[in-house]
PDB file of C-alpha atoms in Angstrom:
ATOM      1  CA  MET I   1     -42.574  48.622 -34.909  1.00 42.00           C
ATOM      2  CA  THR I   2     -43.418  52.129 -33.561  1.00 41.00           C
ATOM      3  CA  GLN I   3     -44.293  54.902 -35.906  1.00 43.00           C
ATOM      4  CA  VAL I   4     -44.299  58.555 -35.102  1.00 42.00           C
ATOM      5  CA  LYS I   5     -46.575  60.350 -37.532  1.00 43.00           C
ATOM      6  CA  GLY I   6     -48.138  63.816 -37.854  1.00 46.00           C
ATOM      7  CA  VAL I   7     -45.119  65.923 -37.238  1.00 43.00           C
ATOM      8  CA  HIS I   8     -46.326  69.210 -38.785  1.00 45.00           C
ATOM      9  CA  PHE I   9     -44.104  72.082 -39.713  1.00 44.00           C
ATOM     10  CA  ALA I  10     -45.858  75.486 -39.783  1.00 46.00           C
ATOM     11  CA  GLN I  11     -45.254  77.620 -42.900  1.00 46.00           C
ATOM     12  CA  PRO I  12     -45.371  81.358 -43.209  1.00 47.00           C
ATOM     13  CA  PRO I  13     -48.439  82.939 -44.853  1.00 48.00           C
ATOM     14  CA  GLY I  14     -48.473  83.026 -48.566  1.00 46.00           C
ATOM     15  CA  LEU I  15     -46.488  79.869 -48.969  1.00 43.00           C
ATOM     16  CA  MET I  16     -47.567  76.330 -49.675  1.00 46.00           C
ATOM     17  CA  GLN I  17     -49.953  74.411 -47.433  1.00 47.00           C
ATOM     18  CA  PRO I  18     -48.579  72.726 -44.389  1.00 47.00           C
ATOM     19  CA  PHE I  19     -47.307  69.309 -45.068  1.00 44.00           C
ATOM     20  CA  SER I  20     -46.516  66.344 -42.859  1.00 47.00           C
ATOM     21  CA  VAL I  21     -43.505  64.136 -43.109  1.00 44.00           C
ATOM     22  CA  PRO I  22     -44.022  60.581 -41.867  1.00 46.00           C
ATOM     23  CA  ILE I  23     -41.109  59.556 -39.693  1.00 42.00           C
ATOM     24  CA  GLN I  24     -40.723  55.936 -38.790  1.00 46.00           C
ATOM     25  CA  ILE I  25     -38.475  55.048 -35.896  1.00 42.00           C
ATOM     26  CA  THR I  26     -37.844  51.420 -35.273  1.00 44.00           C
ATOM     27  CA  LEU I  27     -37.434  50.955 -31.540  1.00 42.00           C
ATOM     28  CA  GLN I  28     -38.410  47.386 -31.078  1.00 42.00           C
ATOM     29  CA  GLY I  29     -35.402  46.044 -32.900  1.00 43.00           C
ATOM     30  CA  SER I  30     -33.045  48.499 -31.241  1.00 43.00           C
ATOM     31  CA  ARG I  31     -34.380  47.491 -27.840  1.00 43.00           C
ATOM     32  CA  ARG I  32     -34.007  43.803 -28.449  1.00 44.00           C
ATOM     33  CA  ARG I  33     -30.509  43.806 -29.852  1.00 44.00           C
ATOM     34  CA  PRO I  34     -28.654  44.857 -26.683  1.00 44.00           C
ATOM     35  CA  GLY I  35     -30.641  42.394 -24.581  1.00 42.00           C
ATOM     36  CA  ARG I  36     -30.045  39.603 -27.086  1.00 42.00           C
ATOM     37  CA  SER I  37     -26.328  40.243 -27.076  1.00 42.00           C
ATOM     38  CA  THR I  38     -26.282  40.466 -23.300  1.00 42.00           C
ATOM     39  CA  PHE I  39     -28.125  37.224 -22.747  1.00 41.00           C
ATOM     40  CA  SER I  40     -26.123  35.470 -25.417  1.00 44.00           C
ATOM     41  CA  THR I  41     -22.951  36.505 -23.612  1.00 44.00           C
ATOM     42  CA  SER I  42     -24.233  35.164 -20.305  1.00 45.00           C
ATOM     43  CA  ASP I  43     -25.440  31.963 -22.013  1.00 49.00           C
ATOM     44  CA  ARG I  44     -22.068  31.430 -23.610  1.00 46.00           C
ATOM     45  CA  ARG I  45     -20.404  31.972 -20.251  1.00 47.00           C
ATOM     46  CA  LYS I  46     -22.700  29.443 -18.601  1.00 46.00           C
ATOM     47  CA  LYS I  47     -22.069  26.972 -21.377  1.00 46.00           C
ATOM     48  CA  LYS I  48     -18.376  27.520 -20.982  1.00 44.00           C
ATOM     49  CA  ASP I  49     -18.601  26.900 -17.230  1.00 48.00           C
ATOM     50  CA  ASN I  50     -20.978  23.970 -17.378  1.00 48.00           C
ATOM     51  CA  GLY I  51     -19.853  22.310 -20.596  1.00 46.00           C
ATOM     52  CA  ASP I  52     -21.414  21.888 -23.971  1.00 47.00           C
ATOM     53  CA  GLY I  53     -24.756  20.685 -22.631  1.00 44.00           C
ATOM     54  CA  GLY I  54     -27.603  23.050 -21.917  1.00 42.00           C
ATOM     55  CA  SER I  55     -28.397  21.732 -18.419  1.00 43.00           C
ATOM     56  CA  THR I  56     -26.036  22.189 -15.468  1.00 41.00           C
ATOM     57  CA  PRO I  57     -24.489  18.809 -14.697  1.00 45.00           C
ATOM     58  CA  ASP I  58     -23.630  17.731 -11.196  1.00 46.00           C
ATOM     59  CA  VAL I  59     -20.067  17.689 -10.017  1.00 42.00           C
ATOM     60  CA  GLN I  60     -18.334  14.525 -11.004  1.00 46.00           C
ATOM     61  CA  LYS I  61     -18.288  12.166  -8.093  1.00 52.00           C
ATOM     62  CA  LYS I  62     -15.097  10.476  -9.163  1.00 56.00           C
ATOM     63  CA  LEU I  63     -12.222  12.172 -10.885  1.00 58.00           C
ATOM     64  CA  PRO I  64     -10.041  10.184 -13.286  1.00 65.00           C
ATOM     65  CA  SER I  65      -6.953   8.904 -11.502  1.00 64.00           C
ATOM     66  CA  SER I  66      -3.507   9.617 -12.841  1.00 78.00           C
ATOM     67  CA  ALA I  67      -0.887   7.051 -13.785  1.00 82.00           C
ATOM     68  CA  GLY I  68       1.104   7.847 -10.646  1.00 83.00           C
ATOM     69  CA  GLU I  69      -1.900   7.159  -8.421  1.00 85.00           C
ATOM     70  CA  ASP I  70      -2.595   3.874 -10.206  1.00 88.00           C
ATOM     71  CA  ARG I  71       1.001   2.778  -9.749  1.00 91.00           C
ATOM     72  CA  ALA I  72       0.974   3.763  -6.088  1.00 90.00           C
ATOM     73  CA  ILE I  73      -2.209   1.768  -5.473  1.00 90.00           C
ATOM     74  CA  LEU I  74      -0.729  -1.207  -7.332  1.00 93.00           C
ATOM     75  CA  LEU I  75       2.418  -0.955  -5.216  1.00 92.00           C
ATOM     76  CA  GLY I  76       0.372  -0.833  -2.012  1.00 92.00           C
ATOM     77  CA  PHE I  77      -1.703  -3.886  -2.879  1.00 93.00           C
ATOM     78  CA  SER I  78       1.434  -5.737  -4.014  1.00 94.00           C
ATOM     79  CA  MET I  79       3.092  -5.020  -0.675  1.00 94.00           C
ATOM     80  CA  MET I  80       0.036  -6.256   1.211  1.00 93.00           C
ATOM     81  CA  GLY I  81      -0.141  -9.421  -0.890  1.00 94.00           C
ATOM     82  CA  PHE I  82       3.576 -10.055  -0.404  1.00 94.00           C
ATOM     83  CA  SER I  83       3.233  -9.592   3.362  1.00 93.00           C
ATOM     84  CA  VAL I  84       0.392 -12.133   3.490  1.00 93.00           C
ATOM     85  CA  LEU I  85       2.571 -14.577   1.533  1.00 94.00           C
ATOM     86  CA  MET I  86       5.452 -13.968   3.978  1.00 92.00           C
ATOM     87  CA  PHE I  87       3.124 -14.639   6.916  1.00 91.00           C
ATOM     88  CA  PHE I  88       2.079 -17.930   5.349  1.00 91.00           C
ATOM     89  CA  LEU I  89       5.587 -19.149   4.475  1.00 91.00           C
ATOM     90  CA  LEU I  90       7.212 -18.086   7.739  1.00 88.00           C
ATOM     91  CA  GLY I  91       4.284 -19.423   9.725  1.00 85.00           C
ATOM     92  CA  VAL I  92       4.602 -22.850   8.130  1.00 85.00           C
ATOM     93  CA  THR I  93       8.403 -23.092   8.198  1.00 82.00           C
ATOM     94  CA  ILE I  94       9.289 -21.318  11.465  1.00 82.00           C
ATOM     95  CA  LEU I  95       6.351 -20.273  13.633  1.00 80.00           C
ATOM     96  CA  LYS I  96       4.518 -23.606  13.568  1.00 76.00           C
ATOM     97  CA  PRO I  97       7.620 -25.705  14.464  1.00 73.00           C
ATOM     98  CA  PHE I  98       8.441 -23.198  17.186  1.00 75.00           C
ATOM     99  CA  MET I  99       4.967 -23.477  18.709  1.00 73.00           C
ATOM    100  CA  LEU I 100       5.022 -27.271  18.509  1.00 61.00           C
ATOM    101  CA  SER I 101       8.584 -27.598  19.781  1.00 65.00           C
ATOM    102  CA  THR I 102       9.355 -28.282  23.410  1.00 63.00           C
ATOM    103  CA  GLN I 103      10.015 -25.223  25.512  1.00 74.00           C
ATOM    104  CA  ARG I 104      13.576 -25.361  26.769  1.00 77.00           C
ATOM    105  CA  GLU I 105      15.369 -23.594  29.574  1.00 80.00           C
ATOM    106  CA  GLU I 106      18.983 -22.558  29.754  1.00 83.00           C
ATOM    107  CA  ALA I 107      21.417 -24.452  31.935  1.00 85.00           C
ATOM    108  CA  ASN I 108      25.141 -25.183  32.308  1.00 88.00           C
ATOM    109  CA  CYS I 109      26.599 -28.387  30.899  1.00 89.00           C
ATOM    110  CA  THR I 110      29.943 -30.110  31.413  1.00 90.00           C
ATOM    111  CA  ILE I 111      31.457 -32.587  28.968  1.00 89.00           C
ATOM    112  CA  MET I 112      31.700 -36.108  30.327  1.00 88.00           C
ATOM    113  CA  ASP I 113      32.563 -38.217  27.293  1.00 87.00           C
ATOM    114  CA  THR I 114      32.809 -37.962  23.485  1.00 89.00           C
ATOM    115  CA  HIS I 115      33.245 -40.889  21.133  1.00 88.00           C
ATOM    116  CA  VAL I 116      32.396 -42.067  17.612  1.00 89.00           C
ATOM    117  CA  LYS I 117      30.318 -45.229  17.446  1.00 87.00           C
ATOM    118  CA  ASP I 118      31.707 -48.158  15.537  1.00 86.00           C
ATOM    119  CA  ASP I 119      28.445 -48.845  13.755  1.00 86.00           C
ATOM    120  CA  TRP I 120      27.883 -46.314  11.019  1.00 86.00           C
ATOM    121  CA  LEU I 121      24.348 -45.343  10.134  1.00 85.00           C
ATOM    122  CA  ASP I 122      22.756 -45.616   6.698  1.00 83.00           C
ATOM    123  CA  CYS I 123      21.905 -42.534   4.665  1.00 82.00           C
ATOM    124  CA  SER I 124      20.935 -41.684   1.084  1.00 80.00           C
ATOM    125  CA  PHE I 125      22.081 -38.941  -1.237  1.00 77.00           C
ATOM    126  CA  THR I 126      21.373 -37.675  -4.746  1.00 78.00           C
ATOM    127  CA  CYS I 127      24.034 -37.595  -7.441  1.00 73.00           C
ATOM    128  CA  GLY I 128      21.984 -36.210 -10.312  1.00 67.00           C
ATOM    129  CA  VAL I 129      18.507 -35.764 -11.688  1.00 70.00           C
ATOM    130  CA  ASP I 130      17.600 -39.445 -11.680  1.00 72.00           C
ATOM    131  CA  CYS I 131      20.521 -40.712  -9.615  1.00 73.00           C
ATOM    132  CA  ARG I 132      20.294 -41.705  -5.961  1.00 77.00           C
ATOM    133  CA  GLY I 133      22.965 -43.406  -3.916  1.00 78.00           C
ATOM    134  CA  GLN I 134      23.331 -45.086  -0.521  1.00 81.00           C
ATOM    135  CA  GLY I 135      26.013 -44.260   2.012  1.00 82.00           C
ATOM    136  CA  LYS I 136      26.916 -44.328   5.689  1.00 86.00           C
ATOM    137  CA  TYR I 137      27.900 -41.636   8.194  1.00 86.00           C
ATOM    138  CA  PRO I 138      29.563 -41.842  11.614  1.00 88.00           C
ATOM    139  CA  CYS I 139      27.523 -41.211  14.755  1.00 89.00           C
ATOM    140  CA  LEU I 140      29.231 -38.845  17.212  1.00 90.00           C
ATOM    141  CA  GLN I 141      27.896 -39.104  20.761  1.00 89.00           C
ATOM    142  CA  VAL I 142      28.530 -36.345  23.288  1.00 90.00           C
ATOM    143  CA  SER I 143      27.603 -37.013  26.908  1.00 89.00           C
ATOM    144  CA  VAL I 144      27.197 -34.042  29.260  1.00 90.00           C
ATOM    145  CA  ASN I 145      26.328 -33.471  32.867  1.00 88.00           C
ATOM    146  CA  LEU I 146      23.628 -30.972  33.800  1.00 86.00           C
ATOM    147  CA  SER I 147      25.048 -28.793  36.565  1.00 81.00           C
ATOM    148  CA  HIS I 148      21.726 -27.923  38.227  1.00 76.00           C
ATOM    149  CA  SER I 149      20.570 -31.567  38.597  1.00 78.00           C
ATOM    150  CA  GLY I 150      23.693 -33.678  38.060  1.00 79.00           C
ATOM    151  CA  GLN I 151      21.834 -35.751  35.492  1.00 83.00           C
ATOM    152  CA  LYS I 152      23.602 -37.285  32.516  1.00 86.00           C
ATOM    153  CA  ALA I 153      22.238 -36.427  29.063  1.00 86.00           C
ATOM    154  CA  PHE I 154      23.126 -36.603  25.384  1.00 88.00           C
ATOM    155  CA  LEU I 155      24.071 -33.297  23.757  1.00 90.00           C
ATOM    156  CA  HIS I 156      22.647 -32.427  20.335  1.00 89.00           C
ATOM    157  CA  TYR I 157      23.378 -29.558  18.003  1.00 90.00           C
ATOM    158  CA  ASN I 158      19.748 -28.256  17.826  1.00 85.00           C
ATOM    159  CA  GLU I 159      16.116 -29.432  17.990  1.00 82.00           C
ATOM    160  CA  GLU I 160      16.237 -30.759  14.427  1.00 82.00           C
ATOM    161  CA  ALA I 161      19.118 -33.092  15.312  1.00 84.00           C
ATOM    162  CA  VAL I 162      17.068 -34.474  18.216  1.00 83.00           C
ATOM    163  CA  GLN I 163      14.187 -35.305  15.874  1.00 81.00           C
ATOM    164  CA  ILE I 164      16.401 -36.940  13.224  1.00 83.00           C
ATOM    165  CA  ASN I 165      18.526 -39.101  15.518  1.00 83.00           C
ATOM    166  CA  PRO I 166      18.290 -38.740  19.312  1.00 83.00           C
ATOM    167  CA  GLU I 167      21.553 -40.685  19.845  1.00 84.00           C
ATOM    168  CA  CYS I 168      23.928 -38.607  17.677  1.00 88.00           C
ATOM    169  CA  PHE I 169      25.170 -35.067  18.190  1.00 90.00           C
ATOM    170  CA  TYR I 170      24.373 -34.127  14.572  1.00 87.00           C
ATOM    171  CA  THR I 171      23.575 -35.679  11.201  1.00 84.00           C
ATOM    172  CA  PRO I 172      26.042 -34.676   8.482  1.00 84.00           C
ATOM    173  CA  LYS I 173      25.209 -34.320   4.833  1.00 84.00           C
ATOM    174  CA  CYS I 174      25.401 -37.724   3.279  1.00 82.00           C
ATOM    175  CA  HIS I 175      27.868 -38.355   0.411  1.00 79.00           C
ATOM    176  CA  ARG I 176      30.242 -41.051  -0.811  1.00 79.00           C
ATOM    177  CA  ASP I 177      33.471 -39.765   0.726  1.00 82.00           C
ATOM    178  CA  ARG I 178      33.635 -41.688   4.009  1.00 84.00           C
ATOM    179  CA  ASN I 179      36.969 -40.163   4.991  1.00 88.00           C
ATOM    180  CA  ASP I 180      35.561 -36.635   4.777  1.00 88.00           C
ATOM    181  CA  LEU I 181      32.629 -37.601   6.979  1.00 87.00           C
ATOM    182  CA  LEU I 182      34.942 -39.208   9.529  1.00 88.00           C
ATOM    183  CA  ASN I 183      37.305 -36.227   9.622  1.00 90.00           C
ATOM    184  CA  SER I 184      34.387 -33.863  10.250  1.00 89.00           C
ATOM    185  CA  ALA I 185      33.204 -35.986  13.173  1.00 89.00           C
ATOM    186  CA  LEU I 186      36.737 -36.155  14.624  1.00 90.00           C
ATOM    187  CA  ASP I 187      37.155 -32.367  14.396  1.00 91.00           C
ATOM    188  CA  ILE I 188      33.988 -31.844  16.418  1.00 90.00           C
ATOM    189  CA  LYS I 189      35.109 -34.488  18.919  1.00 89.00           C
ATOM    190  CA  GLU I 190      38.425 -32.673  19.353  1.00 89.00           C
ATOM    191  CA  PHE I 191      36.633 -29.371  19.924  1.00 89.00           C
ATOM    192  CA  PHE I 192      34.591 -30.838  22.787  1.00 88.00           C
ATOM    193  CA  ASP I 193      37.619 -32.653  24.218  1.00 86.00           C
ATOM    194  CA  HIS I 194      39.242 -29.236  24.746  1.00 86.00           C
ATOM    195  CA  LYS I 195      36.180 -28.156  26.719  1.00 81.00           C
ATOM    196  CA  ASN I 196      36.418 -31.106  29.090  1.00 77.00           C
ATOM    197  CA  GLY I 197      35.644 -29.848  32.588  1.00 78.00           C
ATOM    198  CA  THR I 198      34.653 -26.349  31.387  1.00 85.00           C
ATOM    199  CA  PRO I 199      30.953 -25.469  31.842  1.00 88.00           C
ATOM    200  CA  PHE I 200      29.157 -24.023  28.850  1.00 88.00           C
ATOM    201  CA  SER I 201      25.609 -22.934  28.095  1.00 88.00           C
ATOM    202  CA  CYS I 202      23.036 -25.473  26.901  1.00 88.00           C
ATOM    203  CA  PHE I 203      19.252 -25.880  26.795  1.00 86.00           C
ATOM    204  CA  TYR I 204      17.166 -28.679  28.273  1.00 84.00           C
ATOM    205  CA  SER I 205      13.483 -29.515  28.548  1.00 80.00           C
ATOM    206  CA  PRO I 206      12.311 -29.787  32.173  1.00 76.00           C
ATOM    207  CA  ASP I 207       8.949 -31.334  31.276  1.00 71.00           C
ATOM    208  CA  SER I 208       9.647 -34.018  28.672  1.00 62.00           C
ATOM    209  CA  LYS I 209      12.872 -35.929  27.953  1.00 67.00           C
ATOM    210  CA  PRO I 210      15.297 -33.939  30.071  1.00 63.00           C
ATOM    211  CA  GLU I 211      18.061 -36.252  28.820  1.00 68.00           C
ATOM    212  CA  ASP I 212      17.911 -34.558  25.377  1.00 79.00           C
ATOM    213  CA  VAL I 213      19.980 -31.372  25.612  1.00 87.00           C
ATOM    214  CA  VAL I 214      20.692 -29.013  22.717  1.00 87.00           C
ATOM    215  CA  LEU I 215      23.664 -26.734  22.220  1.00 88.00           C
ATOM    216  CA  ILE I 216      21.816 -23.959  20.386  1.00 86.00           C
ATOM    217  CA  LYS I 217      18.128 -23.209  19.865  1.00 82.00           C
ATOM    218  CA  LYS I 218      17.124 -23.124  16.231  1.00 77.00           C
ATOM    219  CA  TYR I 219      14.182 -20.841  16.829  1.00 75.00           C
ATOM    220  CA  ASP I 220      14.705 -18.253  19.538  1.00 74.00           C
ATOM    221  CA  GLN I 221      12.789 -15.103  20.434  1.00 77.00           C
ATOM    222  CA  THR I 222      14.827 -12.955  18.047  1.00 81.00           C
ATOM    223  CA  VAL I 223      13.913 -15.116  15.045  1.00 81.00           C
ATOM    224  CA  ILE I 224      10.243 -15.046  16.000  1.00 83.00           C
ATOM    225  CA  PHE I 225      10.370 -11.259  16.358  1.00 87.00           C
ATOM    226  CA  HIS I 226      11.812 -10.840  12.843  1.00 87.00           C
ATOM    227  CA  CYS I 227       9.266 -13.295  11.409  1.00 87.00           C
ATOM    228  CA  LEU I 228       6.436 -11.152  12.772  1.00 89.00           C
ATOM    229  CA  PHE I 229       7.932  -7.667  12.488  1.00 92.00           C
ATOM    230  CA  TRP I 230       8.927  -7.459   8.823  1.00 92.00           C
ATOM    231  CA  PRO I 231       5.714  -8.904   7.322  1.00 92.00           C
ATOM    232  CA  SER I 232       3.677  -6.653   9.617  1.00 93.00           C
ATOM    233  CA  LEU I 233       5.729  -3.634   8.574  1.00 94.00           C
ATOM    234  CA  THR I 234       5.250  -4.484   4.895  1.00 94.00           C
ATOM    235  CA  LEU I 235       1.502  -4.902   5.393  1.00 94.00           C
ATOM    236  CA  LEU I 236       1.255  -1.602   7.263  1.00 95.00           C
ATOM    237  CA  GLY I 237       3.286   0.213   4.594  1.00 94.00           C
ATOM    238  CA  GLY I 238       1.101  -1.098   1.776  1.00 93.00           C
ATOM    239  CA  ALA I 239      -2.097  -0.160   3.612  1.00 94.00           C
ATOM    240  CA  LEU I 240      -0.677   3.296   4.336  1.00 95.00           C
ATOM    241  CA  ILE I 241       0.153   3.893   0.664  1.00 94.00           C
ATOM    242  CA  VAL I 242      -3.324   2.854  -0.487  1.00 93.00           C
ATOM    243  CA  GLY I 243      -4.953   4.929   2.253  1.00 93.00           C
ATOM    244  CA  MET I 244      -2.946   8.046   1.365  1.00 93.00           C
ATOM    245  CA  VAL I 245      -3.850   7.747  -2.325  1.00 91.00           C
ATOM    246  CA  LYS I 246      -7.541   7.276  -1.539  1.00 90.00           C
ATOM    247  CA  LEU I 247      -7.439  10.250   0.823  1.00 92.00           C
ATOM    248  CA  THR I 248      -5.824  12.389  -1.869  1.00 89.00           C
ATOM    249  CA  GLN I 249      -8.503  11.413  -4.384  1.00 88.00           C
ATOM    250  CA  HIS I 250     -11.253  12.219  -1.886  1.00 89.00           C
ATOM    251  CA  LEU I 251      -9.752  15.633  -1.184  1.00 89.00           C
ATOM    252  CA  SER I 252      -9.529  16.262  -4.928  1.00 87.00           C
ATOM    253  CA  VAL I 253     -13.248  15.522  -5.306  1.00 87.00           C
ATOM    254  CA  LEU I 254     -14.085  17.888  -2.444  1.00 89.00           C
ATOM    255  CA  CYS I 255     -11.891  20.595  -3.982  1.00 88.00           C
ATOM    256  CA  GLU I 256     -13.590  20.167  -7.360  1.00 86.00           C
ATOM    257  CA  GLU I 257     -17.025  20.425  -5.770  1.00 86.00           C
ATOM    258  CA  TYR I 258     -16.047  23.587  -3.923  1.00 85.00           C
ATOM    259  CA  THR I 259     -14.565  25.117  -7.081  1.00 85.00           C
ATOM    260  CA  SER I 260     -17.704  24.343  -9.084  1.00 84.00           C
ATOM    261  CA  THR I 261     -19.905  25.907  -6.392  1.00 84.00           C
ATOM    262  CA  VAL I 262     -17.815  29.089  -6.315  1.00 81.00           C
ATOM    263  CA  ARG I 263     -17.826  29.239 -10.133  1.00 80.00           C
ATOM    264  CA  GLU I 264     -21.618  28.984 -10.206  1.00 79.00           C
ATOM    265  CA  GLU I 265     -21.972  31.735  -7.607  1.00 77.00           C
ATOM    266  CA  VAL I 266     -19.650  34.025  -9.550  1.00 75.00           C
ATOM    267  CA  GLY I 267     -21.586  33.293 -12.759  1.00 73.00           C
ATOM    268  CA  ASN I 268     -24.899  34.142 -11.069  1.00 75.00           C
ATOM    269  CA  VAL I 269     -23.515  37.442  -9.784  1.00 72.00           C
ATOM    270  CA  ALA I 270     -22.194  38.311 -13.257  1.00 69.00           C
ATOM    271  CA  SER I 271     -25.559  37.457 -14.851  1.00 74.00           C
ATOM    272  CA  GLN I 272     -27.423  39.631 -12.366  1.00 73.00           C
ATOM    273  CA  LYS I 273     -25.018  42.470 -13.034  1.00 71.00           C
ATOM    274  CA  GLU I 274     -25.487  42.147 -16.809  1.00 73.00           C
ATOM    275  CA  LEU I 275     -29.285  42.034 -16.326  1.00 70.00           C
ATOM    276  CA  TYR I 276     -29.159  45.190 -14.223  1.00 69.00           C
ATOM    277  CA  GLN I 277     -27.053  46.962 -16.844  1.00 72.00           C
ATOM    278  CA  TYR I 278     -29.490  45.881 -19.537  1.00 69.00           C
ATOM    279  CA  LYS I 279     -32.508  47.207 -17.625  1.00 71.00           C
ATOM    280  CA  LEU I 280     -30.696  50.457 -16.891  1.00 72.00           C
ATOM    281  CA  GLY I 281     -29.837  50.901 -20.577  1.00 73.00           C
ATOM    282  CA  ARG I 282     -33.403  50.126 -21.567  1.00 71.00           C
ATOM    283  CA  LYS I 283     -34.796  52.793 -19.271  1.00 72.00           C
ATOM    284  CA  TRP I 284     -32.261  55.280 -20.588  1.00 73.00           C
ATOM    285  CA  ARG I 285     -33.288  54.573 -24.191  1.00 71.00           C
ATOM    286  CA  GLU I 286     -36.977  54.912 -23.347  1.00 72.00           C
ATOM    287  CA  ARG I 287     -36.349  58.285 -21.761  1.00 70.00           C
ATOM    288  CA  GLU I 288     -34.339  59.310 -24.808  1.00 69.00           C
ATOM    289  CA  VAL I 289     -37.167  58.371 -27.154  1.00 69.00           C
ATOM    290  CA  LYS I 290     -39.760  60.144 -25.030  1.00 68.00           C
ATOM    291  CA  GLY I 291     -37.618  63.288 -24.910  1.00 63.00           C
ATOM    292  CA  PHE I 292     -37.291  63.205 -28.654  1.00 54.00           C
TER     293      PHE I 292
END
């Protein structure tokens, strides 16, 4: 509280005695009010930028992920898990038999003889949930001549037929209808009878059992390529999806950090400007009071 006293007004002669009027000017309150309002404005702005708390928190290291990002990550991990399952199943059913199977080379074969053996072979079949039956199937033998060596060999449909019965061309599906099984064997015999004397492509094993020749290879290079390509592509696609989502989240964190830094710098500049305006106004008021 500042008081200005002793302001005397001179009176003409003959009048009353000089008198003094005490004048009280409150400057302290008037000086504090603008500063209080200025700092409160800057404080509110800082609180608005930094949150409800009084201290400035650090930038959040991890932003909350959206539902789309969560679904994309789930899709990526599902694709990778499915690819691993495909590798396991295809490796057990195709790749392992291919690696363990005998490597065969291509050659030309010529039909020498085809006949159905008189002795039928035993087989079993299922006729229901708890029903199993016994049957017989005819054994079709196809003898061929290897053109490159002149050696006689038995022809089989594929590697699986060699493992099941090395004497028969194929093993049909067992059932009770003997006539149907016989007609199937006779149709195949007639097909090879028409090729009598005509060379055709076949595959033999030069290292072990060259007498076992197959007509087609069950597992060739094309099948192996597809067994490796599609699971690998699925695994790569899933990893790419997860990597892209993680990269997007990382860029979002960097962007948020940069935005917070720029916001703090702008707030500091605004506070300094308000402080300068406050000091300038204070000096102007002091000069005004002194002039008065």
